[in-house]
Tab-separated table of N, CA and C in Angstrom:
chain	number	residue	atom	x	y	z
A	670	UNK	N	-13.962	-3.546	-9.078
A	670	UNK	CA	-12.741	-2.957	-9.561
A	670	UNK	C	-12.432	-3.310	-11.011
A	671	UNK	N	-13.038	-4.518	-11.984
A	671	UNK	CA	-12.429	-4.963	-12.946
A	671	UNK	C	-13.354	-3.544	-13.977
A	672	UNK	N	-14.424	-2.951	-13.312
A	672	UNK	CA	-14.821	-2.031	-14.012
A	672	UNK	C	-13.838	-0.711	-15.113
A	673	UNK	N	-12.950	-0.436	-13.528
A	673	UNK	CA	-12.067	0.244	-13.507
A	673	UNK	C	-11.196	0.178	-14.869
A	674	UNK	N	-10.643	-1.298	-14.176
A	674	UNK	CA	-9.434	-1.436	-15.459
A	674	UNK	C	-10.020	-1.706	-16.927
A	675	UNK	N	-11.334	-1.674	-17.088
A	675	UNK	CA	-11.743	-1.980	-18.269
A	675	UNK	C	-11.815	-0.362	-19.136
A	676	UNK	N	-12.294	0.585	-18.012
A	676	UNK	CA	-12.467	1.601	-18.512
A	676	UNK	C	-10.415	2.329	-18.872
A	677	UNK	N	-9.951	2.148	-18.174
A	677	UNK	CA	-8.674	2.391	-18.020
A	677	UNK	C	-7.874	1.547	-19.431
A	678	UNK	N	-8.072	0.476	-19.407
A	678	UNK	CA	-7.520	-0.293	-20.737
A	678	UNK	C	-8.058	0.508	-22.137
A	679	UNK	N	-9.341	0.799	-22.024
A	679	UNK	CA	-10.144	1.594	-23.117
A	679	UNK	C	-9.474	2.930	-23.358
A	680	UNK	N	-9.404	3.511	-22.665
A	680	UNK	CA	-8.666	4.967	-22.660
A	680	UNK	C	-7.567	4.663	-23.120
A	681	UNK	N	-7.310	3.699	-22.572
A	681	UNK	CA	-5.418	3.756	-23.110
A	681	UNK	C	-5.221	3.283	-25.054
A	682	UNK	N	-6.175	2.322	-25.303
A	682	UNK	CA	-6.583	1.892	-26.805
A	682	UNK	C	-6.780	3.096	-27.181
A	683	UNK	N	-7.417	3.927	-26.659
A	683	UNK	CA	-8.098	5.170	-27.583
A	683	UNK	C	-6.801	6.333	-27.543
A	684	UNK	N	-6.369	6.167	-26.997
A	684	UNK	CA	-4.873	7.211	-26.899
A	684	UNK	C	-3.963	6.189	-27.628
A	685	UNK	N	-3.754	5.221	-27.812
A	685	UNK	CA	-2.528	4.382	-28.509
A	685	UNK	C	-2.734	5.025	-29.806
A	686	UNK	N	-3.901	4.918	-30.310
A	686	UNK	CA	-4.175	5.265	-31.412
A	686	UNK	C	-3.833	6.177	-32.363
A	687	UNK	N	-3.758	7.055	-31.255
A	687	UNK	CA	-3.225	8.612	-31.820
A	687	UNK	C	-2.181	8.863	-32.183
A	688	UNK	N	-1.193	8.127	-31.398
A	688	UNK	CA	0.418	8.160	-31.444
A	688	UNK	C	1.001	7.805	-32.712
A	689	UNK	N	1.723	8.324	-33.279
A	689	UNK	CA	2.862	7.472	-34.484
A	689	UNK	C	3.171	6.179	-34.216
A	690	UNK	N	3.102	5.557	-35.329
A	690	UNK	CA	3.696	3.827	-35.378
A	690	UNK	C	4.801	4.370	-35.243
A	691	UNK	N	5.643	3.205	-34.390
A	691	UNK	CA	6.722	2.854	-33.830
A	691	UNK	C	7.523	2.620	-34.904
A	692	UNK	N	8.807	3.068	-34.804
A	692	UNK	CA	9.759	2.517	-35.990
A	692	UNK	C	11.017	1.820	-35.439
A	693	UNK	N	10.516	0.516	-35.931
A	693	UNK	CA	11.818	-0.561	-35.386
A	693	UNK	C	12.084	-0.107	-34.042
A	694	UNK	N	11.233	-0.213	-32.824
A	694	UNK	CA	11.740	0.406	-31.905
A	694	UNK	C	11.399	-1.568	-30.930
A	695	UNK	N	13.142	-1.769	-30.354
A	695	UNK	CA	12.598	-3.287	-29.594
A	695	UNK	C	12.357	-2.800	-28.129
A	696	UNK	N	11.555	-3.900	-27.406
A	696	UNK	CA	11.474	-4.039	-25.948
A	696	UNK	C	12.348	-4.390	-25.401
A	697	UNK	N	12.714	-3.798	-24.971
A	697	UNK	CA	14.212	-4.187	-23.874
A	697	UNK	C	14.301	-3.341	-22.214
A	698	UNK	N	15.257	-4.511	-21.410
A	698	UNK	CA	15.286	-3.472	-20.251
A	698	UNK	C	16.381	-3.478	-20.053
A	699	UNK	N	16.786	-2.419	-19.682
A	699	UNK	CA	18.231	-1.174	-19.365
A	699	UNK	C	18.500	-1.509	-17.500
A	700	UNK	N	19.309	-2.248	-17.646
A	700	UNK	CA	19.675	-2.839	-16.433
A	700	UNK	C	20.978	-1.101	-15.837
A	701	UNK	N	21.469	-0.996	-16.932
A	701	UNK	CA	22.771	-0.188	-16.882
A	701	UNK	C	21.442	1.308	-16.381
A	702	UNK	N	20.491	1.742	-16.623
A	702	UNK	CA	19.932	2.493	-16.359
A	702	UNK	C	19.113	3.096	-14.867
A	703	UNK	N	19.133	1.679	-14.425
A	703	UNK	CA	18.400	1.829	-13.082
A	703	UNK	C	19.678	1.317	-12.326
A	704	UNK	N	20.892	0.861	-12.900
A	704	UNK	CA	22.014	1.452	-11.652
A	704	UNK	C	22.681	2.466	-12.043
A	705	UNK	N	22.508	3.740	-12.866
A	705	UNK	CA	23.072	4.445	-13.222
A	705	UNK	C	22.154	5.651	-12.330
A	706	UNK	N	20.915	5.451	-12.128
A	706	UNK	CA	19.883	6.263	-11.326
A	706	UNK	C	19.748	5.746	-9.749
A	707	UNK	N	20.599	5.028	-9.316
A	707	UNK	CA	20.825	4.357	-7.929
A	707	UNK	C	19.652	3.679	-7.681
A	708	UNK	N	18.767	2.919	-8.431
A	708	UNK	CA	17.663	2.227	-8.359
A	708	UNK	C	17.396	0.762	-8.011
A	709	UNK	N	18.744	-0.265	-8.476
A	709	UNK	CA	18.765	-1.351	-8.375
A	709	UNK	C	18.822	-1.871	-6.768
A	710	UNK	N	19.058	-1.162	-6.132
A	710	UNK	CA	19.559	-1.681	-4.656
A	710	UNK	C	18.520	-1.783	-4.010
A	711	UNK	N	17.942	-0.535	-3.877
A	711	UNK	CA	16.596	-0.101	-3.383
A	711	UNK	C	15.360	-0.924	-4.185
A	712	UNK	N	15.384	-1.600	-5.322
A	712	UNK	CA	14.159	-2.269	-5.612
A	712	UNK	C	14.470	-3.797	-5.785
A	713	UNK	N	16.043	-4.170	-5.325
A	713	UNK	CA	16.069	-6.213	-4.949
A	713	UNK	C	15.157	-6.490	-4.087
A	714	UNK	N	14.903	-5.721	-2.930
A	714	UNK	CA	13.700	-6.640	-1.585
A	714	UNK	C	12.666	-6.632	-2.407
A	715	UNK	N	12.375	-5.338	-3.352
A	715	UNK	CA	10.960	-5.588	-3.681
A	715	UNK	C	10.739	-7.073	-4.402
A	716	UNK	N	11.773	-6.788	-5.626
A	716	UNK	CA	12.049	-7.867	-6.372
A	716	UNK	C	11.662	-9.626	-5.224
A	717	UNK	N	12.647	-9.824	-4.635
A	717	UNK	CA	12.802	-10.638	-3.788
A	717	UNK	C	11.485	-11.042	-3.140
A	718	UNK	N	10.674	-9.883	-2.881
A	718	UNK	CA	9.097	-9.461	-1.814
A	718	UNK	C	8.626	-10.764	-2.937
A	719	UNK	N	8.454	-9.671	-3.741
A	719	UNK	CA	7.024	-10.431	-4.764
A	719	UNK	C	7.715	-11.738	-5.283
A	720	UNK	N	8.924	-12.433	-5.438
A	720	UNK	CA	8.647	-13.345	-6.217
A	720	UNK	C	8.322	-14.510	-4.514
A	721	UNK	N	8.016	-13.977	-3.617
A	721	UNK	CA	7.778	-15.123	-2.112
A	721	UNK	C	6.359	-14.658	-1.851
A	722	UNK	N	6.057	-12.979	-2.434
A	722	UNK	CA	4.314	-12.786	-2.123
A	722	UNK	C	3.350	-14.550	-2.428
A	723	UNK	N	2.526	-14.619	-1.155
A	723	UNK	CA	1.466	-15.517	-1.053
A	723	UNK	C	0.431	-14.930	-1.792
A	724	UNK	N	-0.759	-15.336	-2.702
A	724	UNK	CA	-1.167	-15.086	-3.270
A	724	UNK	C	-2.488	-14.464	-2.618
A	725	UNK	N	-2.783	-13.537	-2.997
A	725	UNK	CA	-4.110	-12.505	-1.990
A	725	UNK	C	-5.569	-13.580	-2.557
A	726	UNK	N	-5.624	-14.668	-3.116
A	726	UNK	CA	-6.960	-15.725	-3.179
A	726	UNK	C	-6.859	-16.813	-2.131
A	727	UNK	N	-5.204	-16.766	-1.430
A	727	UNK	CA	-5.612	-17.530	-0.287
A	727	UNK	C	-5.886	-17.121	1.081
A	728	UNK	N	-5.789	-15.203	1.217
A	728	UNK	CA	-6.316	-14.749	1.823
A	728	UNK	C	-8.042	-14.639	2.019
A	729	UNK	N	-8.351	-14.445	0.850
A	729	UNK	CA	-9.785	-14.737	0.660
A	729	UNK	C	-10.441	-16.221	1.320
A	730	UNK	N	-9.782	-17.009	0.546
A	730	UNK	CA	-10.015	-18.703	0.869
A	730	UNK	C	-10.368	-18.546	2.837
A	731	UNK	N	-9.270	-17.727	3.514
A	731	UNK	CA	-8.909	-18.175	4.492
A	731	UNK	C	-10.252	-17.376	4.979
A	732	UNK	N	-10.288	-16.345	4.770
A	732	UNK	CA	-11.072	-14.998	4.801
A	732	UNK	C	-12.955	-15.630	4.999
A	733	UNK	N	-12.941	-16.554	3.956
A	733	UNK	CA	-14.402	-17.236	3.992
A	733	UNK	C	-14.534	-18.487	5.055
A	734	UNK	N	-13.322	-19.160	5.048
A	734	UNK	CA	-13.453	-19.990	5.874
A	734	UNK	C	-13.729	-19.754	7.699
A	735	UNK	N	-13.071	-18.494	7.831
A	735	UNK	CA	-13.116	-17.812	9.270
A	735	UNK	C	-14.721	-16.966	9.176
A	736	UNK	N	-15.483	-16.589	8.202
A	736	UNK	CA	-17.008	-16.406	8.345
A	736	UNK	C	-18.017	-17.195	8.486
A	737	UNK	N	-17.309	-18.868	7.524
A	737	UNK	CA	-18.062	-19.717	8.062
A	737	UNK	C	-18.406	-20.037	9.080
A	738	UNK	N	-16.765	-20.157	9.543
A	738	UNK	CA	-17.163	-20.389	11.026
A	738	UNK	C	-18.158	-19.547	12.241
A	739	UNK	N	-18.517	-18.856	11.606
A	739	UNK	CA	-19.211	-17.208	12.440
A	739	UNK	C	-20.730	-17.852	12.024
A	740	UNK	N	-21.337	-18.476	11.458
A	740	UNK	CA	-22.559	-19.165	10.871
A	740	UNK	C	-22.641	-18.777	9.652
A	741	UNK	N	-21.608	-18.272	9.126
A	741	UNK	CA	-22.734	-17.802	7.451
A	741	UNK	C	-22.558	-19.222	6.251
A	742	UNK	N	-23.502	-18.771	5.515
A	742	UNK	CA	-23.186	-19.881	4.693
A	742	UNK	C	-22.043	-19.736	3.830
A	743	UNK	N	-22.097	-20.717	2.916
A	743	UNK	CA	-20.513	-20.595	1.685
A	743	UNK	C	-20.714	-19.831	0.665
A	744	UNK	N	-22.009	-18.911	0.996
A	744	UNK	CA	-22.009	-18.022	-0.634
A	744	UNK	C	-22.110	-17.084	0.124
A	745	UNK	N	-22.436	-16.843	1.590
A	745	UNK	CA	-22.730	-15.121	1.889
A	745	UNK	C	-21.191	-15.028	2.724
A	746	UNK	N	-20.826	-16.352	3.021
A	746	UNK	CA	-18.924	-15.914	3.308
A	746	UNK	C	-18.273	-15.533	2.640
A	747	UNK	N	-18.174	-16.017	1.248
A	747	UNK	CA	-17.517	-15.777	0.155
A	747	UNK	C	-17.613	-14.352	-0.345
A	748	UNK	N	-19.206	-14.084	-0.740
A	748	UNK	CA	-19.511	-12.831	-1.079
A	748	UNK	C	-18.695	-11.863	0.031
A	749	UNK	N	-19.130	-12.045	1.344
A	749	UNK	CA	-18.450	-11.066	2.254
A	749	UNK	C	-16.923	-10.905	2.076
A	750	UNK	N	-16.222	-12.270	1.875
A	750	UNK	CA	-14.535	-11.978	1.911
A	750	UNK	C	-14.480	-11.449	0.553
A	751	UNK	N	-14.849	-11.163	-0.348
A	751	UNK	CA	-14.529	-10.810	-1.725
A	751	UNK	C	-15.066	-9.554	-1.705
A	752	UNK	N	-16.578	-9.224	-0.860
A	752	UNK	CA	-16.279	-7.389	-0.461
A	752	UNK	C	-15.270	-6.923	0.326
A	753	UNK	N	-15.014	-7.338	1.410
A	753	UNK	CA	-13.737	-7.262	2.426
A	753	UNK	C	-12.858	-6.992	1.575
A	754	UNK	N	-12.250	-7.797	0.606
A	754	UNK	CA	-11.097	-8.121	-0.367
A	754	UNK	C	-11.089	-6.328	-1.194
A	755	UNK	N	-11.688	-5.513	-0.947
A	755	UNK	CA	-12.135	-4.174	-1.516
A	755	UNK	C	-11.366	-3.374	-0.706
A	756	UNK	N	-11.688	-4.066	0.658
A	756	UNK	CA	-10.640	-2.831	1.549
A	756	UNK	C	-9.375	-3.082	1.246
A	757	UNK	N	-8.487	-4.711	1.041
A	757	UNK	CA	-6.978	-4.670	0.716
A	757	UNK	C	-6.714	-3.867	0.008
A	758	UNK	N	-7.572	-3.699	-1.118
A	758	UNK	CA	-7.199	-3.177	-3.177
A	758	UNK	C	-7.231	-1.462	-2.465
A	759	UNK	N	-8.189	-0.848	-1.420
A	759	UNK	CA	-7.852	0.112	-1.123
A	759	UNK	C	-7.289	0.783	-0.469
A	760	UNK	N	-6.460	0.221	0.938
A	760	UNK	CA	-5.777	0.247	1.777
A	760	UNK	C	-4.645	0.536	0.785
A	761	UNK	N	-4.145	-0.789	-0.479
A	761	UNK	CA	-2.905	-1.183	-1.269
A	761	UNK	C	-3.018	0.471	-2.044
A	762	UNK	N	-3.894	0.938	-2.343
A	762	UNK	CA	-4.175	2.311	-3.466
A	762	UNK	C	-3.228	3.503	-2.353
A	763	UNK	N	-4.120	3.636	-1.036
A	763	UNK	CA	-3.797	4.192	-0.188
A	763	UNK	C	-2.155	4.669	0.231
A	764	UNK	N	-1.645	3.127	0.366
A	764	UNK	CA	-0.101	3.208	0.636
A	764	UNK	C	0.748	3.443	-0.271
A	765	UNK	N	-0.001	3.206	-1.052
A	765	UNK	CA	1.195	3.020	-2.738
A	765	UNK	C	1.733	4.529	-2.773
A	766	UNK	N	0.752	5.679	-2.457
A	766	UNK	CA	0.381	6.973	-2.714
A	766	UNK	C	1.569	7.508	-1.550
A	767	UNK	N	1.134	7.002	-0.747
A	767	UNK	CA	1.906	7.483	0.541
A	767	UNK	C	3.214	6.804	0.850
A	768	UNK	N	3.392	6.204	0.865
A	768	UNK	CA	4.394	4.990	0.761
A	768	UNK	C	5.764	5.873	-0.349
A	769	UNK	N	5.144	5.980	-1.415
A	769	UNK	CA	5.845	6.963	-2.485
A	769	UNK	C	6.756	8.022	-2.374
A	770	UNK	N	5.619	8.871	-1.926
A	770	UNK	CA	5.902	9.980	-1.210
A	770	UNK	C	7.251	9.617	0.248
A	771	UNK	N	6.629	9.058	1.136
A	771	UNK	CA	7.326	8.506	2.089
A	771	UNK	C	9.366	8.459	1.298
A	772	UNK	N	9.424	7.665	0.447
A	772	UNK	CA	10.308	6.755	0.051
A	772	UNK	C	11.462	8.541	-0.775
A	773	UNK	N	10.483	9.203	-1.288
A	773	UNK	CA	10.872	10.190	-1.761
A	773	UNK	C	11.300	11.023	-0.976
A	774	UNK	N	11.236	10.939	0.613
A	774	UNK	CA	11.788	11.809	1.139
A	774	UNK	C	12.296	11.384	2.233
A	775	UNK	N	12.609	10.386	2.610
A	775	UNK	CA	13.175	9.298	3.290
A	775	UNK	C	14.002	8.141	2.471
A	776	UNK	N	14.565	7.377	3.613
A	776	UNK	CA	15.508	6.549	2.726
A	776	UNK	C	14.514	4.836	2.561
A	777	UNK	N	14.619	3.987	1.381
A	777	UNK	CA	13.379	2.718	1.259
A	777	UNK	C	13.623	2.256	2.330
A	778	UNK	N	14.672	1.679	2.888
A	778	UNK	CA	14.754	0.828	4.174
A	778	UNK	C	13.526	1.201	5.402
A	779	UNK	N	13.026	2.375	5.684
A	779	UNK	CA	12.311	2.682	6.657
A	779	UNK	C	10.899	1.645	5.978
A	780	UNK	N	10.722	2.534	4.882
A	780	UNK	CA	9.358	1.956	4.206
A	780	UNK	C	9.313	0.621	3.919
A	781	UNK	N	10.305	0.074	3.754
A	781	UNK	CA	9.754	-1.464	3.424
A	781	UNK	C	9.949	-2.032	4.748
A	782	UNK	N	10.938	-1.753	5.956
A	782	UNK	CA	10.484	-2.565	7.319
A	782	UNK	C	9.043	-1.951	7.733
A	783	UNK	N	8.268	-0.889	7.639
A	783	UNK	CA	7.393	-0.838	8.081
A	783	UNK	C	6.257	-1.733	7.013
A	784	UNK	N	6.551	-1.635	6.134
A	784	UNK	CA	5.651	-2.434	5.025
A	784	UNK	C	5.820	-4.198	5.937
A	785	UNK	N	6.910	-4.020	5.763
A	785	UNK	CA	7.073	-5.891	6.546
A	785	UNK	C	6.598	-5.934	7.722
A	786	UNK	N	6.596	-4.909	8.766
A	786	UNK	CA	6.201	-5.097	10.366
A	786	UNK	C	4.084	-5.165	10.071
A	787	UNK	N	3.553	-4.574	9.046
A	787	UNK	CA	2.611	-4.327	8.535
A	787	UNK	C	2.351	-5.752	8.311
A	788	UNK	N	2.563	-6.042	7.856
A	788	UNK	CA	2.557	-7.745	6.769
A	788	UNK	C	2.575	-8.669	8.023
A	789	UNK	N	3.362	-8.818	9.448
A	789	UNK	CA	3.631	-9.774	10.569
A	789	UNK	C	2.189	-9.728	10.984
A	790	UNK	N	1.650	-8.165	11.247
A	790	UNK	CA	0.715	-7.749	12.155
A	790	UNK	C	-0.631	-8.783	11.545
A	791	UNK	N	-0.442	-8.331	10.383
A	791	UNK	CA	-1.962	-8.910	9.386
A	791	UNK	C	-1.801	-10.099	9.330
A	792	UNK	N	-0.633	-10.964	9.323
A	792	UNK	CA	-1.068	-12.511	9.071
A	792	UNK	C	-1.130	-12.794	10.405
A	793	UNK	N	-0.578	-12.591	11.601
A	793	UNK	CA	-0.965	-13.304	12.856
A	793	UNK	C	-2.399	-12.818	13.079
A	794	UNK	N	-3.085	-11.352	12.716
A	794	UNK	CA	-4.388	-11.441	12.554
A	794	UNK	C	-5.333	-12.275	11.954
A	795	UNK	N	-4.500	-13.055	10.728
A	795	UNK	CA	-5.261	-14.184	9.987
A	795	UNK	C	-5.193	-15.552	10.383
A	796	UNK	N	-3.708	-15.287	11.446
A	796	UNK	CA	-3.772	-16.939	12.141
A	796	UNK	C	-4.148	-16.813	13.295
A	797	UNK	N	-4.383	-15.538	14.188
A	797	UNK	CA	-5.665	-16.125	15.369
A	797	UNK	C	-6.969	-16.606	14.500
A	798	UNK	N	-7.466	-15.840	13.822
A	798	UNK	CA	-8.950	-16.264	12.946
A	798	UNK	C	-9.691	-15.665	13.133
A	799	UNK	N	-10.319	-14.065	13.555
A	799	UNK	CA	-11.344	-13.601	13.919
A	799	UNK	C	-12.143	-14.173	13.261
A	800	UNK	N	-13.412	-14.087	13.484
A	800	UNK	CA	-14.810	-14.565	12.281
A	800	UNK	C	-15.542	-13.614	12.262
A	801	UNK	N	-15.435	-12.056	12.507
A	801	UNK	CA	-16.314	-11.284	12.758
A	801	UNK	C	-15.523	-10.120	11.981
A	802	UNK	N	-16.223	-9.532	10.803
A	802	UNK	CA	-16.142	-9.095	9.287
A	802	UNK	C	-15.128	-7.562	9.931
A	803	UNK	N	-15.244	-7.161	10.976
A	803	UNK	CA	-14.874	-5.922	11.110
A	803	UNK	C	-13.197	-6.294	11.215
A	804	UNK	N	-12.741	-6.924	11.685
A	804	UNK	CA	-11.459	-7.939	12.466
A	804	UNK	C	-10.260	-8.128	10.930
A	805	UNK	N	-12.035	-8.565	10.024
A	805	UNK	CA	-11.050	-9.419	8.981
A	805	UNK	C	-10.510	-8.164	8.240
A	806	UNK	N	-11.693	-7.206	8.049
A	806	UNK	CA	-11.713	-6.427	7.050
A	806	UNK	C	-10.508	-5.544	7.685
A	807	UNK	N	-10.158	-5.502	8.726
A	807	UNK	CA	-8.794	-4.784	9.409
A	807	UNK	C	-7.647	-5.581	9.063
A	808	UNK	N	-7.459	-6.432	9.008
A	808	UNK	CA	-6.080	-7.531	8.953
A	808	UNK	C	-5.820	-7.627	7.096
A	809	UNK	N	-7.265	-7.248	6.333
A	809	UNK	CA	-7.092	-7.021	4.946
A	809	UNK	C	-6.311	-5.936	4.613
A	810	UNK	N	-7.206	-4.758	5.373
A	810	UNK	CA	-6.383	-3.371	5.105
A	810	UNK	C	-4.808	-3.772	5.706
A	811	UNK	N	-4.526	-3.914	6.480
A	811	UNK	CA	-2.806	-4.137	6.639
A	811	UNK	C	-2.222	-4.685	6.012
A	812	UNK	N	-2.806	-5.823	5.437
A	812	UNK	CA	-2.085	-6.754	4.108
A	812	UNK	C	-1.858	-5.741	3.073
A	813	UNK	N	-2.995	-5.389	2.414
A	813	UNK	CA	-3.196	-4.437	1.201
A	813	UNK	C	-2.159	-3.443	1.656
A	814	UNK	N	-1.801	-2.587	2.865
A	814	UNK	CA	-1.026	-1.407	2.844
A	814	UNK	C	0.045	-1.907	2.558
A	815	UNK	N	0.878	-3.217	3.593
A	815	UNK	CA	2.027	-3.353	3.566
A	815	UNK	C	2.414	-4.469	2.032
A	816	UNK	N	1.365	-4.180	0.519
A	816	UNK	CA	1.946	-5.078	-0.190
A	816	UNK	C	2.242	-3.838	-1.251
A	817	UNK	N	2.011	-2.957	-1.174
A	817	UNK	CA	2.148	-1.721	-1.817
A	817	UNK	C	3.326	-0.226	-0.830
């Protein structure tokens, strides 16, 4: 994936380029703007979500340690939870898309308890422990959906 964003960062350099220099223009954020668009209410849990999100490398950590246990060694566990770790990033692509949509035509409250009932499912999947790649790579995808 870091392919991705490399090519993506590049494109974006090569389009900055084009644009007019900025004149005296500062960075700032418009608090008065996203409650003027009914936005603030609907994005505190998120707010709230991510600053308690566990970090997706101790999913991995956990991710290799439950293959070890299956016999593999510490480089073909690792390797495996860090391909696995492919399905979260796409599961997370997946929901973001839908999830969106969802939120756009529904009210957030539905979408983020299902995002959270998503999130219960996948970590008690990570605290029984499967060790068998199909198990994990399922309890990834639910993480990845319900963090997006």
């Amino acid at each position: 994936m870091p392919q991705f964003s490399a090519v993506a960062i590049t494109f974006a350099a090569l389009e900055a380029r084009r644009l007019p220099a900025a004149e005296n223009q500062s960075l700032s954020f418009h608090f008065g703007a996203l409650r003027r668009a009914g936005l603030v209410r609907p994005m505190l849990p998120v707010v709230f979500f991510e600053c308690g999100n566990t970090a997706v490398t101790l999913l991995i950590l956990r991710a290799t340690q439950l293959l070890q246990a299956d016999g593999r060694s510490v480089i073909a566990a690792t390797s495996l939870a860090v391909a696995i770790y492919a399905g979260h990033n796409a599961a997370a692509a997946v929901a973001a898309l839908l999830g969106g949509h969802w939120i756009d035509r529904s009210s957030p409250r539905a979408a983020f308890a299902a995002g959270a009932a998503l999130y219960v499912v996948a970590y008690v999947g990570f605290g029984i422990g499967p060790t068998t790649w199909p198990l994990l790579l399922g309890a990834f995808a639910l993480a990845g959906s319900a963090s997006d």
